[in-house]
Coordinates of C-alpha atoms in Angstrom, one line a residue:
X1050 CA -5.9 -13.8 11.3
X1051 CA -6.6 -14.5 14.9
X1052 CA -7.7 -11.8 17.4
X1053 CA -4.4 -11.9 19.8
X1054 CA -2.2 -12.0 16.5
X1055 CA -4.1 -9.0 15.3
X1056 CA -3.7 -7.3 19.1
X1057 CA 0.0 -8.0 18.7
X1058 CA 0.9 -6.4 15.6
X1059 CA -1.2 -3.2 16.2
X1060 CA -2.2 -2.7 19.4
X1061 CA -0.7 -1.7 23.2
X1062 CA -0.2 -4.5 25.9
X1063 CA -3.7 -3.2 27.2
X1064 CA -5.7 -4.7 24.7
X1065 CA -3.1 -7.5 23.7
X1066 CA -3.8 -8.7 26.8
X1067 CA -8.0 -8.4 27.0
X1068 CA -7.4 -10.3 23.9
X1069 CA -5.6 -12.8 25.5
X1070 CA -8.5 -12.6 28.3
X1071 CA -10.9 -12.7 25.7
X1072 CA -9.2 -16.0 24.4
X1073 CA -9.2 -17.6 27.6
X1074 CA -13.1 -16.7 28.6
X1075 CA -14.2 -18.0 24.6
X1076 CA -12.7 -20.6 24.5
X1077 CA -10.8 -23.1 22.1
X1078 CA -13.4 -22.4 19.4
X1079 CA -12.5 -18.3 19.2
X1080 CA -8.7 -18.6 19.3
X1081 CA -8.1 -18.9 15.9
X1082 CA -5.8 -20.7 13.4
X1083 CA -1.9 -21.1 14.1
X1084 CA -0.3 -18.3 11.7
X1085 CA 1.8 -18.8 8.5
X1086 CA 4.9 -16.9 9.5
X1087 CA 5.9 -14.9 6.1
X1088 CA 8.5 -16.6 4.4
X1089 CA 11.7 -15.3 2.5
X1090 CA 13.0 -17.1 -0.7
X1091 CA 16.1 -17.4 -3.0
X1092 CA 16.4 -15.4 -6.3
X1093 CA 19.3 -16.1 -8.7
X1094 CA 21.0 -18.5 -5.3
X1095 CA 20.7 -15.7 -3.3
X1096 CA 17.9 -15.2 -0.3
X1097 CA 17.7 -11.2 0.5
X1098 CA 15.8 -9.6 3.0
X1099 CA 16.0 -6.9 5.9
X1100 CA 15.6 -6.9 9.6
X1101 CA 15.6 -4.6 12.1
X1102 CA 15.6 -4.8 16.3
X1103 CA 13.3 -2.8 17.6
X1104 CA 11.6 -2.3 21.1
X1105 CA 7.4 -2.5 20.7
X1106 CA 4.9 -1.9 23.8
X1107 CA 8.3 -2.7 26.4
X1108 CA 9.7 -5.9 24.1
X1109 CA 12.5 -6.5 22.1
X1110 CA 11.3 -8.1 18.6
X1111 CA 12.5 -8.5 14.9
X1112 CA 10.7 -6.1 12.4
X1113 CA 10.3 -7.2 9.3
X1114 CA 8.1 -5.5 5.7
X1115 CA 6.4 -3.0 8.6
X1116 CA 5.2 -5.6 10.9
X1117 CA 7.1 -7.7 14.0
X1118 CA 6.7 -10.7 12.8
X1119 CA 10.4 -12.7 12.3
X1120 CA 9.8 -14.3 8.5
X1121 CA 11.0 -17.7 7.7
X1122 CA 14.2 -18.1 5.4
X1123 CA 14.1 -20.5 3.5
X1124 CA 16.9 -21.4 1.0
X1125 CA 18.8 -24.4 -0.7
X1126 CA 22.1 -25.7 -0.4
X1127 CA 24.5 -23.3 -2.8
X1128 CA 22.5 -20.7 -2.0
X1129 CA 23.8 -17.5 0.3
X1130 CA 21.9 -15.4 2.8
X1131 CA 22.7 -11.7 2.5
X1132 CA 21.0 -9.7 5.7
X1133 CA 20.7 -6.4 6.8
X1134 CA 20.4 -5.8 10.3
X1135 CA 19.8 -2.6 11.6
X1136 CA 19.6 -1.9 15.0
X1137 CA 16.8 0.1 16.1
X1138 CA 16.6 -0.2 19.4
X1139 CA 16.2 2.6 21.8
X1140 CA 20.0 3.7 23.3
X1141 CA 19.2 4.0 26.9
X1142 CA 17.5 -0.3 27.8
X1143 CA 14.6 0.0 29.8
X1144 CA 14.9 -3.6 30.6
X1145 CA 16.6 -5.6 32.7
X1146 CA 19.6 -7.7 31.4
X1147 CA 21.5 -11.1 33.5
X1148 CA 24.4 -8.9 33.5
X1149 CA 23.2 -5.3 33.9
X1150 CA 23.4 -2.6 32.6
X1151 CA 21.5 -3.7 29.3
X1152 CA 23.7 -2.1 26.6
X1153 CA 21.1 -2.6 23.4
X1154 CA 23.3 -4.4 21.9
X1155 CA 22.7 -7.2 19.1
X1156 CA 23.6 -9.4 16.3
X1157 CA 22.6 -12.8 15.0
X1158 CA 23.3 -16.4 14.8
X1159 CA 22.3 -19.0 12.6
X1160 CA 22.3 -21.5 14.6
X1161 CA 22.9 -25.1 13.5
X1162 CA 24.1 -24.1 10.1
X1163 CA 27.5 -25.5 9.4
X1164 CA 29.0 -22.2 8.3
X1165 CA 32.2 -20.1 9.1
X1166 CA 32.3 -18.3 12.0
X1167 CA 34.0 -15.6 10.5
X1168 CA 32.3 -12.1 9.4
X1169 CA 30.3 -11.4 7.3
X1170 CA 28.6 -14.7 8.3
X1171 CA 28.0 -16.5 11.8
X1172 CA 30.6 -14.8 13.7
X1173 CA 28.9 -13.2 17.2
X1174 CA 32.2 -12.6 18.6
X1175 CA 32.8 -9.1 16.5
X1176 CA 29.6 -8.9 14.6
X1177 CA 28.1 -6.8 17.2
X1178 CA 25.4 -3.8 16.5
X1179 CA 25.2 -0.8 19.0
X1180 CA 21.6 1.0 18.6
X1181 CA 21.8 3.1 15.0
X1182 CA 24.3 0.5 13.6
X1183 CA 23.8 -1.9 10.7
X1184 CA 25.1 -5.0 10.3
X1185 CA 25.4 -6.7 6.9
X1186 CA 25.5 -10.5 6.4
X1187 CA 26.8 -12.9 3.8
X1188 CA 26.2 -16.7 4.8
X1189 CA 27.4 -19.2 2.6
X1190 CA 25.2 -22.1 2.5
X1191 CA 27.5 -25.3 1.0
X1192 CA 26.3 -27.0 -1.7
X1193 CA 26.5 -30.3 0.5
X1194 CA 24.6 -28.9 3.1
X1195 CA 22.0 -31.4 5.2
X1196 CA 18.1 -29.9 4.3
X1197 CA 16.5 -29.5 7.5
X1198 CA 15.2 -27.2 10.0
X1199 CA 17.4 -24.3 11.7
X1200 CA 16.8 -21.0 13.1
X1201 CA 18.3 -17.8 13.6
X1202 CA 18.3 -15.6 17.2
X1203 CA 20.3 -12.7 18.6
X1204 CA 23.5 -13.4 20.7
X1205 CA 25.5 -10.7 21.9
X1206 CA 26.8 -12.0 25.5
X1207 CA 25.1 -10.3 28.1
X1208 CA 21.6 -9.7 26.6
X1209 CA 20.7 -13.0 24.8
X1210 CA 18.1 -14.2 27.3
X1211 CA 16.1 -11.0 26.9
X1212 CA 16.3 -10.9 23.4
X1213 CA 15.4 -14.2 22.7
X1214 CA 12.8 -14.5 26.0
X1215 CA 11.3 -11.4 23.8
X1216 CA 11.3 -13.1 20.8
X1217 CA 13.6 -11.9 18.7
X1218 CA 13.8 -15.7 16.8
X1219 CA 13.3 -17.6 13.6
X1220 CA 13.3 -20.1 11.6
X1221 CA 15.3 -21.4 8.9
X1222 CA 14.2 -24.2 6.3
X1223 CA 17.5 -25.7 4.2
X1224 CA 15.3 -27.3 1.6
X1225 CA 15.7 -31.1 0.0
X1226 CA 14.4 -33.2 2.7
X1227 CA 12.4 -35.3 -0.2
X1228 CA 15.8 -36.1 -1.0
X1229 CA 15.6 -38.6 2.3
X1230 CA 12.4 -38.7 2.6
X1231 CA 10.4 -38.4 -0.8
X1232 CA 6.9 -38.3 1.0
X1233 CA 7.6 -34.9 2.1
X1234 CA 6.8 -32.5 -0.6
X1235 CA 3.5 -34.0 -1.4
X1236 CA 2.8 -33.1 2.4
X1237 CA 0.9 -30.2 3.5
X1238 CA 4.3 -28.7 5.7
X1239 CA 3.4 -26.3 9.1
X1240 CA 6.6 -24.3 10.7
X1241 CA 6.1 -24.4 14.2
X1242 CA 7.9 -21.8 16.0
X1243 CA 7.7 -22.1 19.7
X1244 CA 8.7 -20.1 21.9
X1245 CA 8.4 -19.1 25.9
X1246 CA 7.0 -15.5 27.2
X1247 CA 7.4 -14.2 30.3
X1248 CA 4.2 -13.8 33.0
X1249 CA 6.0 -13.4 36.4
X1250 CA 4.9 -9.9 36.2
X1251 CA 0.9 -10.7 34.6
X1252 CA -1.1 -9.6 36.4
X1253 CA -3.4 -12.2 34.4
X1254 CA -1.2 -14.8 34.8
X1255 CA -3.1 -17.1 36.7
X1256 CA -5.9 -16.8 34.2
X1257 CA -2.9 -17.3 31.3
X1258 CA -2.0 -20.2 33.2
X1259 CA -5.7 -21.9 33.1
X1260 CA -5.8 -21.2 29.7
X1261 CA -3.0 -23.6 28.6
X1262 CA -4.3 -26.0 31.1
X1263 CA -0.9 -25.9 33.3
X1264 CA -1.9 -28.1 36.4
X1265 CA -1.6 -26.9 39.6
X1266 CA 1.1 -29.2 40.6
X1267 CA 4.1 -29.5 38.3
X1268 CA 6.0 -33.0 38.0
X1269 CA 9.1 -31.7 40.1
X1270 CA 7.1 -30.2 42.8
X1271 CA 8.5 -27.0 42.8
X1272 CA 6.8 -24.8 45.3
X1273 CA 7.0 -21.4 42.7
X1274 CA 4.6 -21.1 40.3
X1275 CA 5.7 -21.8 36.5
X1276 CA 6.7 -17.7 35.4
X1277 CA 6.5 -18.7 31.6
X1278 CA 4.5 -20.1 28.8
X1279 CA 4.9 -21.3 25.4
X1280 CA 2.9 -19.3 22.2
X1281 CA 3.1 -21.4 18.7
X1282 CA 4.2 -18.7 16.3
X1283 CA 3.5 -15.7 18.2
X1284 CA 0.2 -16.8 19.5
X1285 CA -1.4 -18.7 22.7
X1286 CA -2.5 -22.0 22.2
X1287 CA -3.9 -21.6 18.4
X1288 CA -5.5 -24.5 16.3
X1289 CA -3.9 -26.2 14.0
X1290 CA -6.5 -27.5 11.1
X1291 CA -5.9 -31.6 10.4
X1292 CA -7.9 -34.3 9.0
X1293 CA -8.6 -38.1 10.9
X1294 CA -5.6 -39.9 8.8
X1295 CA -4.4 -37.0 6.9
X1296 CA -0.8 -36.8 6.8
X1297 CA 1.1 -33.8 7.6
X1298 CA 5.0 -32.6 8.1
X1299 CA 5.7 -30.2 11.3
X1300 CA 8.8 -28.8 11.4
X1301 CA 9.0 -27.5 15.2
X1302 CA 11.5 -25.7 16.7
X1303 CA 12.2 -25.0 20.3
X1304 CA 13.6 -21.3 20.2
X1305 CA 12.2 -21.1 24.1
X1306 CA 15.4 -18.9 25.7
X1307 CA 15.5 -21.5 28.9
X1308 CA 12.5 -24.4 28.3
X1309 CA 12.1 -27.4 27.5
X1310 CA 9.7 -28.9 25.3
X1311 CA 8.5 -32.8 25.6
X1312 CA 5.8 -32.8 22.7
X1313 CA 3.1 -35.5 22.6
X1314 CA 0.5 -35.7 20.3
X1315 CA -3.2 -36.5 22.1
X1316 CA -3.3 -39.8 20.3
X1317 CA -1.2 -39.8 17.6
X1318 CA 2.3 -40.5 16.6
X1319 CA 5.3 -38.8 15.6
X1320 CA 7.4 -40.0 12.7
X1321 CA 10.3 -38.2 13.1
X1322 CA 12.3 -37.5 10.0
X1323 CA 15.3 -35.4 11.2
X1324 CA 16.6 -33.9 14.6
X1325 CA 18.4 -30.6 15.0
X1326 CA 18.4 -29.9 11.5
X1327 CA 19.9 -33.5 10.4
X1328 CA 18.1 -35.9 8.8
X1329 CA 18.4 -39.0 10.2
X1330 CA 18.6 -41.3 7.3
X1331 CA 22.0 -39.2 6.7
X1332 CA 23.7 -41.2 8.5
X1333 CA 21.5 -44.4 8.9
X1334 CA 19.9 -45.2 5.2
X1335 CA 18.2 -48.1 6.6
X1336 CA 16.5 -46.1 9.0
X1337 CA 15.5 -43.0 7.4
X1338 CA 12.8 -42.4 9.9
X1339 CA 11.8 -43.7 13.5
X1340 CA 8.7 -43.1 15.6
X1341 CA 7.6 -42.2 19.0
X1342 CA 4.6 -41.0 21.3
X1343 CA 6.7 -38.3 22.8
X1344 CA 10.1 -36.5 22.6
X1345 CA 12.1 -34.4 24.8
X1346 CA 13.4 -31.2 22.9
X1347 CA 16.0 -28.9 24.4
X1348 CA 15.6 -25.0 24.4
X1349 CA 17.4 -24.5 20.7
X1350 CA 16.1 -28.3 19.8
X1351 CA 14.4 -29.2 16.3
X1352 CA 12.2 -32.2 15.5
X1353 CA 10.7 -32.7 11.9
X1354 CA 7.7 -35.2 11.7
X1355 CA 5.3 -36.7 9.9
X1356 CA 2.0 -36.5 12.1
X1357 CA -1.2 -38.5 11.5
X1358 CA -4.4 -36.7 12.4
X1359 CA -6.2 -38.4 15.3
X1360 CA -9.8 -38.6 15.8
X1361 CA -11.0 -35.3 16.5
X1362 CA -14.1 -36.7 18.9
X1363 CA -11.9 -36.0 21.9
X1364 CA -10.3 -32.4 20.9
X1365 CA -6.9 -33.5 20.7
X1366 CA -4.1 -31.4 21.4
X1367 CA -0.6 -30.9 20.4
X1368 CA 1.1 -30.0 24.0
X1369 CA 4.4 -30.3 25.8
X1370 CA 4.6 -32.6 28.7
X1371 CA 6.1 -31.7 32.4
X1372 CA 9.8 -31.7 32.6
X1373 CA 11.5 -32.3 35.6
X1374 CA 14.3 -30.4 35.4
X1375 CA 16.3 -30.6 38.3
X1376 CA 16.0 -29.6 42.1
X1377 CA 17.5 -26.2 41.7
X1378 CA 16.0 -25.9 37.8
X1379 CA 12.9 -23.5 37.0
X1380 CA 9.2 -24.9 36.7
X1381 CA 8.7 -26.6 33.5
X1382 CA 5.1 -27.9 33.4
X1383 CA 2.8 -29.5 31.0
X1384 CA 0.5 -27.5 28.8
X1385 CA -1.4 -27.2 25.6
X1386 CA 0.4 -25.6 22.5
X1387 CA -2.3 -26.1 20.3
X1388 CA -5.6 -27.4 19.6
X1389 CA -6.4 -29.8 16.4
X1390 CA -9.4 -29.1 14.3
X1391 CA -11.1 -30.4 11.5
X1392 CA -10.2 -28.4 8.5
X1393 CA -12.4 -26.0 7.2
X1394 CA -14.3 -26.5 3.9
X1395 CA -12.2 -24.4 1.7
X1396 CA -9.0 -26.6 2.6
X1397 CA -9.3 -29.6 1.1
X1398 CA -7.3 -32.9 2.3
X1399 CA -4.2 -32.9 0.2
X1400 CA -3.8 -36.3 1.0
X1401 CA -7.0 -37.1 -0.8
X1402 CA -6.9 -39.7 -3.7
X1403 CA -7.7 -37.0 -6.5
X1404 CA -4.8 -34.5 -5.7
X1405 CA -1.9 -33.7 -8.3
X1406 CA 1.2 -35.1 -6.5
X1407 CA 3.8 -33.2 -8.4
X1408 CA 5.1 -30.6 -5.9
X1409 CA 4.1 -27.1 -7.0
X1410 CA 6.9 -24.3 -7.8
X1411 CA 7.4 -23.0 -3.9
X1412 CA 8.1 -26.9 -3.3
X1413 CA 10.1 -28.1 -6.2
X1414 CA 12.1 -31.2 -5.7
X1415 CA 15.4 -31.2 -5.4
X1416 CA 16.3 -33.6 -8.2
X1417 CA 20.0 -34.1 -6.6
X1418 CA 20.6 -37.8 -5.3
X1419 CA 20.9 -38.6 -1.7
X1420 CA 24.0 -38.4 -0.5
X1421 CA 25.2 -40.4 2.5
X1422 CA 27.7 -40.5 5.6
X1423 CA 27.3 -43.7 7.2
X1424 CA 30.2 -43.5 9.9
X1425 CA 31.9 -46.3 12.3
X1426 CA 32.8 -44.9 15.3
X1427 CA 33.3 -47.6 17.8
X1428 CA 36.3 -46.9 17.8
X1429 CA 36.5 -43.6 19.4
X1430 CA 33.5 -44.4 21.6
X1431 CA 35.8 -46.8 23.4
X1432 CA 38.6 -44.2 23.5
X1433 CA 39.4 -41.9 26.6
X1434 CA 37.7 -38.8 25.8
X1435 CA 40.1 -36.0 23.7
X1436 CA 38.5 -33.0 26.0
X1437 CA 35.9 -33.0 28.8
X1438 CA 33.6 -29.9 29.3
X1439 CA 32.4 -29.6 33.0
X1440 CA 29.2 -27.4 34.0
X1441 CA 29.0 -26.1 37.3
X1442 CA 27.6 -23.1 39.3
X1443 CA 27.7 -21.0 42.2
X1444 CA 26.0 -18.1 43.9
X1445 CA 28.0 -16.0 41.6
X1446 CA 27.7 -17.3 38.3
X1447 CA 27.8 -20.2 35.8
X1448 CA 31.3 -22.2 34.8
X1449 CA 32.9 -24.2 31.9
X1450 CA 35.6 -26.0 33.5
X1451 CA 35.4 -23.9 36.0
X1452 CA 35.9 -20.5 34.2
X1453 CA 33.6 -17.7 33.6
X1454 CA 33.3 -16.6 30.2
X1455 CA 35.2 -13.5 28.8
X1456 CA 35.0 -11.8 25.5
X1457 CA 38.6 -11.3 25.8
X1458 CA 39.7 -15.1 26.8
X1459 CA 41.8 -17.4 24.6
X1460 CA 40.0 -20.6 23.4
X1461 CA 39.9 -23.1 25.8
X1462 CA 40.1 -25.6 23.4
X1463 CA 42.0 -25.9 19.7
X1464 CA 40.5 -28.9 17.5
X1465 CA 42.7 -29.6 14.3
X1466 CA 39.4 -29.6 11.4
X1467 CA 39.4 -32.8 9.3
X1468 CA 38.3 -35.8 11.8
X1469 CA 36.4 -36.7 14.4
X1470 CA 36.7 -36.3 18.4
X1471 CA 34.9 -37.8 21.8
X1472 CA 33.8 -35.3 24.3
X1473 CA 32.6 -35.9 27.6
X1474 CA 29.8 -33.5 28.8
X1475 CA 29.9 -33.6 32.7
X1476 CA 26.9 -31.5 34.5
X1477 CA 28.2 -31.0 38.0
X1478 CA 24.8 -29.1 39.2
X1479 CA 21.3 -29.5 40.7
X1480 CA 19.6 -28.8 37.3
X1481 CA 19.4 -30.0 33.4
X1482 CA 21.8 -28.4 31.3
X1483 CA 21.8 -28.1 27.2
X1484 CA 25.5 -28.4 25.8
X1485 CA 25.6 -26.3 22.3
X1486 CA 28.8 -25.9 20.1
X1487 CA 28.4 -23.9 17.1
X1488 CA 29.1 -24.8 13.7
X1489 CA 29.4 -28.8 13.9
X1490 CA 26.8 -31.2 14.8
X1491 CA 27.9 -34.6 17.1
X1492 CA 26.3 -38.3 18.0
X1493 CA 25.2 -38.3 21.6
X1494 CA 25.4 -41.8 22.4
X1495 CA 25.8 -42.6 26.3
X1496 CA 24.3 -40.9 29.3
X1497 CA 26.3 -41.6 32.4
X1498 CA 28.3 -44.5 30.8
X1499 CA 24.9 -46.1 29.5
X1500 CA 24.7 -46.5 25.6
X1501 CA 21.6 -44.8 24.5
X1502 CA 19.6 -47.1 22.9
X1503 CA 18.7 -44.7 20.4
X1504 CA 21.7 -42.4 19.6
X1505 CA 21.1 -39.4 18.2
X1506 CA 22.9 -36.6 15.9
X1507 CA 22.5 -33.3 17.4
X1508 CA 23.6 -30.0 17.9
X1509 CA 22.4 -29.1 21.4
X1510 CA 21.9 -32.2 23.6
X1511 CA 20.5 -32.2 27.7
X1512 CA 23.0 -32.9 29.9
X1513 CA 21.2 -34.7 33.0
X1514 CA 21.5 -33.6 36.4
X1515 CA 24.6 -34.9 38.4
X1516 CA 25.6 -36.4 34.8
X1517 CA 27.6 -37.1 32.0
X1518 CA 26.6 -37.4 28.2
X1519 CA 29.5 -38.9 25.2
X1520 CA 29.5 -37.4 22.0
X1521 CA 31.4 -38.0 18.6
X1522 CA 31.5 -34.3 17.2
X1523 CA 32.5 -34.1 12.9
X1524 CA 35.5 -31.6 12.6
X1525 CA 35.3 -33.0 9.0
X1526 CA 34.1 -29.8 7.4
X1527 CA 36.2 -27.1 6.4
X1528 CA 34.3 -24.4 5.9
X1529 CA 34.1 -24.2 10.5
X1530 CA 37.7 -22.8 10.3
X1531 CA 37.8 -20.1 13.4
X1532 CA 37.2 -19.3 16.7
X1533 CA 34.0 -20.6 17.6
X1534 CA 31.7 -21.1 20.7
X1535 CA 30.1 -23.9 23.3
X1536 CA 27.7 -23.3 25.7
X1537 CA 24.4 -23.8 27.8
X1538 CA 21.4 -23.3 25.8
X1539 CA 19.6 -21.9 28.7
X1540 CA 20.5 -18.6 27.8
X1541 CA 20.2 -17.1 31.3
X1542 CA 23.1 -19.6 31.9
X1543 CA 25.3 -18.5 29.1
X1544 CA 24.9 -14.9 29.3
X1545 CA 25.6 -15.6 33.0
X1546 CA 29.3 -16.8 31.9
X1547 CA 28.8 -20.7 30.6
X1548 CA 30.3 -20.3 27.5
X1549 CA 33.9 -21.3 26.0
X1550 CA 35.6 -20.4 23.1
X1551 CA 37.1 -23.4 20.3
X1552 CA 39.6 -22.8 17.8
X1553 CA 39.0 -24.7 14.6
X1554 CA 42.0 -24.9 12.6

């Protein structure tokens, strides 16, 4: 276990952060390997576990088995995710909140799973814990469910920014990917967690700064200083342990509160097999993967790849390129997530010609077929759009179609489940915006009237500044029957009032 992962779970901020300082003076050789969050699996179809908020050294986190370290659930379609949440948080918030005062409050989401929105399962509209309150899940996962990569994070309006800026994230593995891609399971797989901490208070942070090799001048010129950075599973720029050649699936989520991520491999490739939780071939068979030297992920984003190990000669790094996001958005500079090393001897290469290629038991195959959903579309991509969300803000808050949000407000919008629809996304601001809409996943496929050339089936997509992005969102599942939400991923943004309620009925 590395030193600063060690400092996290057990120590005060004091000596979390001389470990960090420690870190930065030692170099990439003492910060240790990128941790194996725990992970939680299915017995008898059902995945069980128990959570708890709680407020460590002045941050929120998840508490999990007697440590703060948020597990990874992994389950398979059919299966159902029973949770108990208890909310252990202190009743009087010490913290500060984008609409104060901060009330404690919390709950979860599972974002990206196409679930109801009703309790017991993904329903943050009345599934709300005040501190000494338990909540108690039941998610359904359909047997027809996409495999991929989601993630679950607090979001009870008001207080989602802290909680997630804290860390109170995870992620979610819907297994059968081999399904659509049979490589996989014979692939060593890394969860990468990422996510964005707060220094504008540091008094290290210049030193923190350094450390991840943020330049001094960011691509959008902003004159601040950048106030966050990313950690890889809890910890600042770690190593990640890869052969020249060997083959390797990364499943990487974004679960930054307001940053963006544009990941580039020093030298290498990524092939990416499934965006946001979707695997591409889904939808394209002919395509089932493509690649690229670099991809932009939104905050709430998820890429899964197959990476090549580079040569190690030049200490590549896995890192997250500048983002410009706007004349009135925050510093979002380049910097290192984590370092590549060669692996050590006990590990060997499991892409080596001697290794057994049947999966072992914690990666059995799914023996299902492949199932399909090619869809034509042109159609409706020609068609005036049915419903157009505008962002804009102000001084005094953040606006969908020019309304703040209110836990009290009718849907703005009633979608008849069982087809298909074309939004517009218009971002009237100075800065990037991510459009989200629970439930349901979409194609984006213009950007201010341009076809993308490579369209793309999401669930949060950036919305550029001063401009418009088409999508064709499925309504085709029944199970998203409810009043559901859309909003700006930058959680700052939605707690600050961009966020609508839908009707599916």
């Amino acid at each position: 276990m590395s030193l600063l992962l060690t400092a996290k779970r057990k120590y005060s901020p004091i000596l979390i952060l001389i470990a960090e300082i420690l870190l930065a003076s030692y170099g990439r050789a003492q910060a240790g390997l990128v941790p194996e969050p725990p992970q939680v699996r299915a017995t008898n179809q059902v995945v069980s576990l128990t959570l708890a908020a709680v407020n460590e050294n002045g941050r929120d986190a998840f508490a999990f088995e007697g440590e703060t370290v948020a597990p990874v659930i992994r389950a398979s379609p059919g299966d159902t995710l029973r949770i108990t949440y208890a909310n252990n948080l202190p009743a009087k918030s010490a913290e500060t909140c984008a609409v104060d005062p901060c009330m404690d409050m919390t709950n979860l989401h599972f974002h990206g799973l196409s679930v109801s929105p009703h309790a017991p399962q993904d329903d943050v509209l009345t599934m709300l814990a005040k501190p000494g309150q338990v909540l108690h899940y039941s998610v359904r996962i359909s047997r027809d469910h996409t495999p991929g990569l989601f993630w679950y994070h607090t979001h009870p309006h008001g207080e989602s920014h802290r909680q997630v800026l804290d860390g109170m994230s995870g992620a979610i593995v819907i297994e059968g990917m081999e399904r659509y891609v049979p490589e996989v399971p014979y692939l060593r797989e890394l969860v990468i967690v990422v996510r964005g901490r707060s220094i504008e208070h540091d008094p290290n942070a210049d030193e923190l700064r350094k450390y991840v090799e943020i330049p001094s001048k960011t691509c959008a010129g902003e004159p601040e200083a950048p106030e966050e950075v990313f950690t890889v599973n809890g910890v600042l720029r770690p190593q990640i342990e890869i052969s020249p050649q060997e083959r390797q699936f990364w499943r990487i989520v974004n679960a930054s509160a307001d940053r963006y991520l544009d990941l580039s491999l020093d030298d290498g490739l990524l092939e990416i097999v499934a965006l946001d939780g979707m695997p591409l071939a889904y939808h394209d068979p002919q395509h089932p993967t493509r690649t690229t030297n670099h991809l932009l992920v939104a905050p709430a984003g998820r890429v899964e790849a197959i990476v090549t190990g580079p040569p190690l000669a030049k200490h590549p790094a896995l890192r997250t390129l500048c983002v410009d996001t706007g004349p009135a958005g925050d510093p979002n500079p380049g910097m290192v997530l984590a370092d590549l090393i060669e692996p050590r001897p006990e590990r060997p290469n499991p892409n080596h010609h001697n290794r057994d290629p049947r999966p072992g038991p914690e990666q059995a195959a799914d023996a299902r077929p492949a199932r399909y959903k090619p869809i034509q579309l042109e159609p409706l991509k020609k068609s005036s759009p049915n419903f157009t969300v505008i962002f804009t803000e102000d001084k005094n808050g953040f606006y969908i179609n020019g309304k703040k949000f209110a836990m009290d407000a009718e849907p703005m919008k009633s979608v008849r489940v069982g087809g298909y629809q074309h939004w517009r996304i218009v971002n009237r601001t100075a800065e990037l915006h991510p459009f989200h809409i629970h439930q349901v996943h979409f194609l984006a496929y213009a950007e201010n009237g341009v076809p993308l050339a490579q369209p793309a089936w999401l669930d949060t997509v950036n919305v550029p500044v001063g401009g418009t992005v088409d999508v064709i969102l499925d309504f085709t599942n029944p199970v998203i029957r409810g009043i559901s939400l859309f909003h700006c991923h930058l959680l700052n943004h939605e707690d600050k009032g961009m966020m609508a309620k839908v009707l599916f009925k």
